[in-house]
Amino acid sequence: MKKNNKKKSTNCLIICHGKSEYLLANYLKSNLRIPAKIVSDKNGKKSIQINSLKNLFSGKYFKSKNILENHYGLNINENFKIFIIMDTDDCNKEEALNYKNKSMFKNYWFYKFVIPIYNEPNIENVIKSSNLSAMKNKTDVHRIFPIDDNINKIESIIFVSSKL
């Protein structure tokens, strides 16, 4: 069988803290048709903490550009981005600051691609503080970020964006 030599078009990797962040990333990927790979622990069922990112990045998949490209099917070029969506409530202030200003990534080959996105203290509180009426508790996040073709996608995204 001949190998498909098509150029990979995915040049975005999204690393998610937990279930809510995973739902947000999947919502944006699906509704905006963004060619992205989402990395989470068991689809967000287990959380990735800011202070455990070092373990993830020291693992076998982030050792080199070629390994990362091949494992996730990425096209790492000058437009490639690694969006990391984390809550800051489960780390100390110094770790949160090093995450926000990217200094915790400075020793990795992919430093220039990292865009840290953070929720203070967590995504559920950020959503609640934005007065999105659908959010009553942590399990309601799927109402705000539904993966449903029957919803007017752009209007939904604009609505959520205007509330944040």
PDB file of C-alpha atoms in Angstrom:
ATOM      1  CA  MET A   1       0.000   0.000   0.000  1.00  0.00           C
ATOM      2  CA  LYS A   2       1.294   3.422  -0.907  1.00  0.00           C
ATOM      3  CA  LYS A   3       1.810   5.891   1.919  1.00  0.00           C
ATOM      4  CA  ASN A   4      -0.171   9.131   1.710  1.00  0.00           C
ATOM      5  CA  ASN A   5       2.386  11.899   1.261  1.00  0.00           C
ATOM      6  CA  LYS A   6      -0.117  14.719   1.657  1.00  0.00           C
ATOM      7  CA  LYS A   7       1.240  17.633   3.615  1.00  0.00           C
ATOM      8  CA  LYS A   8      -0.149  17.742   7.130  1.00  0.00           C
ATOM      9  CA  SER A   9      -2.392  20.753   7.670  1.00  0.00           C
ATOM     10  CA  THR A  10      -2.719  20.593  11.446  1.00  0.00           C
ATOM     11  CA  ASN A  11      -0.539  23.265  12.960  1.00  0.00           C
ATOM     12  CA  CYS A  12      -2.221  23.747  16.312  1.00  0.00           C
ATOM     13  CA  LEU A  13      -1.931  21.696  19.489  1.00  0.00           C
ATOM     14  CA  ILE A  14      -4.255  22.427  22.421  1.00  0.00           C
ATOM     15  CA  ILE A  15      -3.335  21.052  25.844  1.00  0.00           C
ATOM     16  CA  CYS A  16      -6.257  21.013  28.271  1.00  0.00           C
ATOM     17  CA  HIS A  17      -6.271  21.076  32.074  1.00  0.00           C
ATOM     18  CA  GLY A  18      -9.498  19.126  32.578  1.00  0.00           C
ATOM     19  CA  LYS A  19     -12.980  18.322  31.305  1.00  0.00           C
ATOM     20  CA  SER A  20     -14.239  21.923  31.000  1.00  0.00           C
ATOM     21  CA  GLU A  21     -11.155  23.027  29.078  1.00  0.00           C
ATOM     22  CA  TYR A  22     -11.436  19.942  26.883  1.00  0.00           C
ATOM     23  CA  LEU A  23     -15.081  20.804  26.095  1.00  0.00           C
ATOM     24  CA  LEU A  24     -14.086  24.399  25.253  1.00  0.00           C
ATOM     25  CA  ALA A  25     -11.250  23.270  22.961  1.00  0.00           C
ATOM     26  CA  ASN A  26     -13.430  20.673  21.263  1.00  0.00           C
ATOM     27  CA  TYR A  27     -16.222  23.241  20.841  1.00  0.00           C
ATOM     28  CA  LEU A  28     -13.900  25.735  19.146  1.00  0.00           C
ATOM     29  CA  LYS A  29     -12.247  23.054  17.019  1.00  0.00           C
ATOM     30  CA  SER A  30     -15.577  21.644  15.876  1.00  0.00           C
ATOM     31  CA  ASN A  31     -17.535  24.836  15.323  1.00  0.00           C
ATOM     32  CA  LEU A  32     -14.763  26.912  13.786  1.00  0.00           C
ATOM     33  CA  ARG A  33     -13.369  23.922  11.900  1.00  0.00           C
ATOM     34  CA  ILE A  34      -9.893  24.508  13.261  1.00  0.00           C
ATOM     35  CA  PRO A  35      -7.471  21.737  12.337  1.00  0.00           C
ATOM     36  CA  ALA A  36      -6.156  21.139  15.854  1.00  0.00           C
ATOM     37  CA  LYS A  37      -5.055  18.222  17.976  1.00  0.00           C
ATOM     38  CA  ILE A  38      -6.335  18.244  21.545  1.00  0.00           C
ATOM     39  CA  VAL A  39      -4.199  16.750  24.293  1.00  0.00           C
ATOM     40  CA  SER A  40      -5.805  15.882  27.609  1.00  0.00           C
ATOM     41  CA  ASP A  41      -5.659  13.126  30.163  1.00  0.00           C
ATOM     42  CA  LYS A  42      -8.480  10.681  29.376  1.00  0.00           C
ATOM     43  CA  ASN A  43     -10.495  13.319  27.442  1.00  0.00           C
ATOM     44  CA  GLY A  44     -10.362  15.649  30.429  1.00  0.00           C
ATOM     45  CA  LYS A  45     -11.588  13.108  32.968  1.00  0.00           C
ATOM     46  CA  LYS A  46      -8.249  13.431  34.755  1.00  0.00           C
ATOM     47  CA  SER A  47      -6.669  16.843  35.050  1.00  0.00           C
ATOM     48  CA  ILE A  48      -3.258  18.027  33.951  1.00  0.00           C
ATOM     49  CA  GLN A  49      -1.898  20.526  36.488  1.00  0.00           C
ATOM     50  CA  ILE A  50       0.419  23.449  35.771  1.00  0.00           C
ATOM     51  CA  ASN A  51       3.027  21.858  38.021  1.00  0.00           C
ATOM     52  CA  SER A  52       2.807  18.567  36.079  1.00  0.00           C
ATOM     53  CA  LEU A  53       3.340  20.083  32.616  1.00  0.00           C
ATOM     54  CA  LYS A  54       7.061  19.390  33.049  1.00  0.00           C
ATOM     55  CA  ASN A  55       6.275  15.655  33.169  1.00  0.00           C
ATOM     56  CA  LEU A  56       4.228  15.903  29.968  1.00  0.00           C
ATOM     57  CA  PHE A  57       6.917  17.880  28.148  1.00  0.00           C
ATOM     58  CA  SER A  58       9.714  15.589  29.341  1.00  0.00           C
ATOM     59  CA  GLY A  59       7.829  12.600  27.942  1.00  0.00           C
ATOM     60  CA  LYS A  60       8.596  10.815  24.709  1.00  0.00           C
ATOM     61  CA  TYR A  61       6.232  12.791  22.443  1.00  0.00           C
ATOM     62  CA  PHE A  62       7.765  16.229  23.112  1.00  0.00           C
ATOM     63  CA  LYS A  63      11.427  15.187  22.816  1.00  0.00           C
ATOM     64  CA  SER A  64      11.834  16.568  19.300  1.00  0.00           C
ATOM     65  CA  LYS A  65       9.999  18.321  16.506  1.00  0.00           C
ATOM     66  CA  ASN A  66       9.917  15.165  14.369  1.00  0.00           C
ATOM     67  CA  ILE A  67       8.513  12.981  17.149  1.00  0.00           C
ATOM     68  CA  LEU A  68       5.810  15.541  17.994  1.00  0.00           C
ATOM     69  CA  GLU A  69       4.884  15.968  14.319  1.00  0.00           C
ATOM     70  CA  ASN A  70       4.676  12.250  13.697  1.00  0.00           C
ATOM     71  CA  HIS A  71       2.794  11.332  16.871  1.00  0.00           C
ATOM     72  CA  TYR A  72       0.096  14.010  16.573  1.00  0.00           C
ATOM     73  CA  GLY A  73       0.103  14.419  12.779  1.00  0.00           C
ATOM     74  CA  LEU A  74       1.196  18.042  12.977  1.00  0.00           C
ATOM     75  CA  ASN A  75       2.796  20.480  10.567  1.00  0.00           C
ATOM     76  CA  ILE A  76       5.248  22.402  12.728  1.00  0.00           C
ATOM     77  CA  ASN A  77       6.201  25.552  10.868  1.00  0.00           C
ATOM     78  CA  GLU A  78       6.425  29.259  11.704  1.00  0.00           C
ATOM     79  CA  ASN A  79       2.622  29.380  12.161  1.00  0.00           C
ATOM     80  CA  PHE A  80       2.462  26.430  14.559  1.00  0.00           C
ATOM     81  CA  LYS A  81       1.036  27.135  18.034  1.00  0.00           C
ATOM     82  CA  ILE A  82       0.716  25.196  21.272  1.00  0.00           C
ATOM     83  CA  PHE A  83      -2.202  26.585  23.262  1.00  0.00           C
ATOM     84  CA  ILE A  84      -2.147  25.427  26.874  1.00  0.00           C
ATOM     85  CA  ILE A  85      -5.397  26.045  28.774  1.00  0.00           C
ATOM     86  CA  MET A  86      -4.905  25.750  32.546  1.00  0.00           C
ATOM     87  CA  ASP A  87      -6.553  26.711  35.832  1.00  0.00           C
ATOM     88  CA  THR A  88      -4.362  28.503  38.376  1.00  0.00           C
ATOM     89  CA  ASP A  89      -6.128  27.272  41.521  1.00  0.00           C
ATOM     90  CA  ASP A  90      -4.074  24.116  41.924  1.00  0.00           C
ATOM     91  CA  CYS A  91      -0.565  25.563  41.959  1.00  0.00           C
ATOM     92  CA  ASN A  92       1.331  28.119  44.009  1.00  0.00           C
ATOM     93  CA  LYS A  93       1.708  31.775  42.973  1.00  0.00           C
ATOM     94  CA  GLU A  94       5.239  31.346  41.652  1.00  0.00           C
ATOM     95  CA  GLU A  95       4.238  28.415  39.437  1.00  0.00           C
ATOM     96  CA  ALA A  96       1.235  30.383  38.153  1.00  0.00           C
ATOM     97  CA  LEU A  97       3.440  33.389  37.348  1.00  0.00           C
ATOM     98  CA  ASN A  98       6.040  31.225  35.572  1.00  0.00           C
ATOM     99  CA  TYR A  99       3.231  29.667  33.547  1.00  0.00           C
ATOM    100  CA  LYS A 100       1.666  33.019  32.611  1.00  0.00           C
ATOM    101  CA  ASN A 101       4.943  34.654  31.551  1.00  0.00           C
ATOM    102  CA  LYS A 102       6.132  31.471  29.743  1.00  0.00           C
ATOM    103  CA  SER A 103       9.356  31.223  31.746  1.00  0.00           C
ATOM    104  CA  MET A 104       8.533  27.629  32.715  1.00  0.00           C
ATOM    105  CA  PHE A 105       8.853  26.688  29.028  1.00  0.00           C
ATOM    106  CA  LYS A 106      12.131  28.482  28.250  1.00  0.00           C
ATOM    107  CA  ASN A 107      14.270  25.306  28.251  1.00  0.00           C
ATOM    108  CA  TYR A 108      12.135  23.445  25.727  1.00  0.00           C
ATOM    109  CA  TRP A 109      12.703  23.460  21.969  1.00  0.00           C
ATOM    110  CA  PHE A 110       9.050  24.473  21.398  1.00  0.00           C
ATOM    111  CA  TYR A 111       9.173  27.581  23.655  1.00  0.00           C
ATOM    112  CA  LYS A 112       8.459  30.030  20.818  1.00  0.00           C
ATOM    113  CA  PHE A 113       5.243  28.178  19.909  1.00  0.00           C
ATOM    114  CA  VAL A 114       3.678  28.201  23.405  1.00  0.00           C
ATOM    115  CA  ILE A 115       0.689  30.413  24.171  1.00  0.00           C
ATOM    116  CA  PRO A 116      -0.409  29.979  27.786  1.00  0.00           C
ATOM    117  CA  ILE A 117      -4.105  30.562  28.450  1.00  0.00           C
ATOM    118  CA  TYR A 118      -5.119  30.673  32.084  1.00  0.00           C
ATOM    119  CA  ASN A 119      -8.257  30.849  34.172  1.00  0.00           C
ATOM    120  CA  GLU A 120      -8.112  32.534  37.567  1.00  0.00           C
ATOM    121  CA  PRO A 121      -8.865  30.676  39.697  1.00  0.00           C
ATOM    122  CA  ASN A 122     -10.582  28.168  37.367  1.00  0.00           C
ATOM    123  CA  ILE A 123     -12.684  28.083  34.200  1.00  0.00           C
ATOM    124  CA  GLU A 124     -15.937  27.480  36.070  1.00  0.00           C
ATOM    125  CA  ASN A 125     -15.486  30.670  38.128  1.00  0.00           C
ATOM    126  CA  VAL A 126     -14.526  32.629  35.007  1.00  0.00           C
ATOM    127  CA  ILE A 127     -17.697  31.456  33.261  1.00  0.00           C
ATOM    128  CA  LYS A 128     -19.873  32.175  36.315  1.00  0.00           C
ATOM    129  CA  SER A 129     -18.385  35.664  36.699  1.00  0.00           C
ATOM    130  CA  SER A 130     -19.282  36.390  33.067  1.00  0.00           C
ATOM    131  CA  ASN A 131     -22.977  35.920  33.930  1.00  0.00           C
ATOM    132  CA  LEU A 132     -23.606  33.156  31.439  1.00  0.00           C
ATOM    133  CA  SER A 133     -26.980  31.965  32.675  1.00  0.00           C
ATOM    134  CA  ALA A 134     -26.467  28.334  31.651  1.00  0.00           C
ATOM    135  CA  MET A 135     -23.678  27.878  34.202  1.00  0.00           C
ATOM    136  CA  LYS A 136     -25.067  26.821  37.553  1.00  0.00           C
ATOM    137  CA  ASN A 137     -22.387  24.315  38.527  1.00  0.00           C
ATOM    138  CA  LYS A 138     -19.289  22.617  37.155  1.00  0.00           C
ATOM    139  CA  THR A 139     -21.238  19.982  35.225  1.00  0.00           C
ATOM    140  CA  ASP A 140     -23.132  22.614  33.199  1.00  0.00           C
ATOM    141  CA  VAL A 141     -20.131  23.530  31.038  1.00  0.00           C
ATOM    142  CA  HIS A 142     -21.398  21.279  28.228  1.00  0.00           C
ATOM    143  CA  ARG A 143     -24.437  23.602  27.902  1.00  0.00           C
ATOM    144  CA  ILE A 144     -22.174  26.539  27.134  1.00  0.00           C
ATOM    145  CA  PHE A 145     -19.857  24.640  24.795  1.00  0.00           C
ATOM    146  CA  PRO A 146     -22.167  22.158  23.051  1.00  0.00           C
ATOM    147  CA  ILE A 147     -20.967  20.160  20.082  1.00  0.00           C
ATOM    148  CA  ASP A 148     -24.247  20.334  18.178  1.00  0.00           C
ATOM    149  CA  ASP A 149     -24.772  21.233  14.526  1.00  0.00           C
ATOM    150  CA  ASN A 150     -28.263  22.592  15.239  1.00  0.00           C
ATOM    151  CA  ILE A 151     -26.921  25.614  17.087  1.00  0.00           C
ATOM    152  CA  ASN A 152     -25.961  28.755  15.199  1.00  0.00           C
ATOM    153  CA  LYS A 153     -22.238  28.381  15.776  1.00  0.00           C
ATOM    154  CA  ILE A 154     -21.004  31.878  15.081  1.00  0.00           C
ATOM    155  CA  GLU A 155     -23.749  33.527  17.138  1.00  0.00           C
ATOM    156  CA  SER A 156     -23.027  31.170  20.012  1.00  0.00           C
ATOM    157  CA  ILE A 157     -19.307  31.952  19.916  1.00  0.00           C
ATOM    158  CA  ILE A 158     -19.939  35.708  19.707  1.00  0.00           C
ATOM    159  CA  PHE A 159     -22.357  35.499  22.640  1.00  0.00           C
ATOM    160  CA  VAL A 160     -19.893  33.628  24.859  1.00  0.00           C
ATOM    161  CA  SER A 161     -17.047  35.915  23.791  1.00  0.00           C
ATOM    162  CA  SER A 162     -19.047  39.043  24.651  1.00  0.00           C
ATOM    163  CA  LYS A 163     -19.694  37.735  28.158  1.00  0.00           C
ATOM    164  CA  LEU A 164     -16.036  37.091  28.975  1.00  0.00           C
TER     165      LEU A 164
END
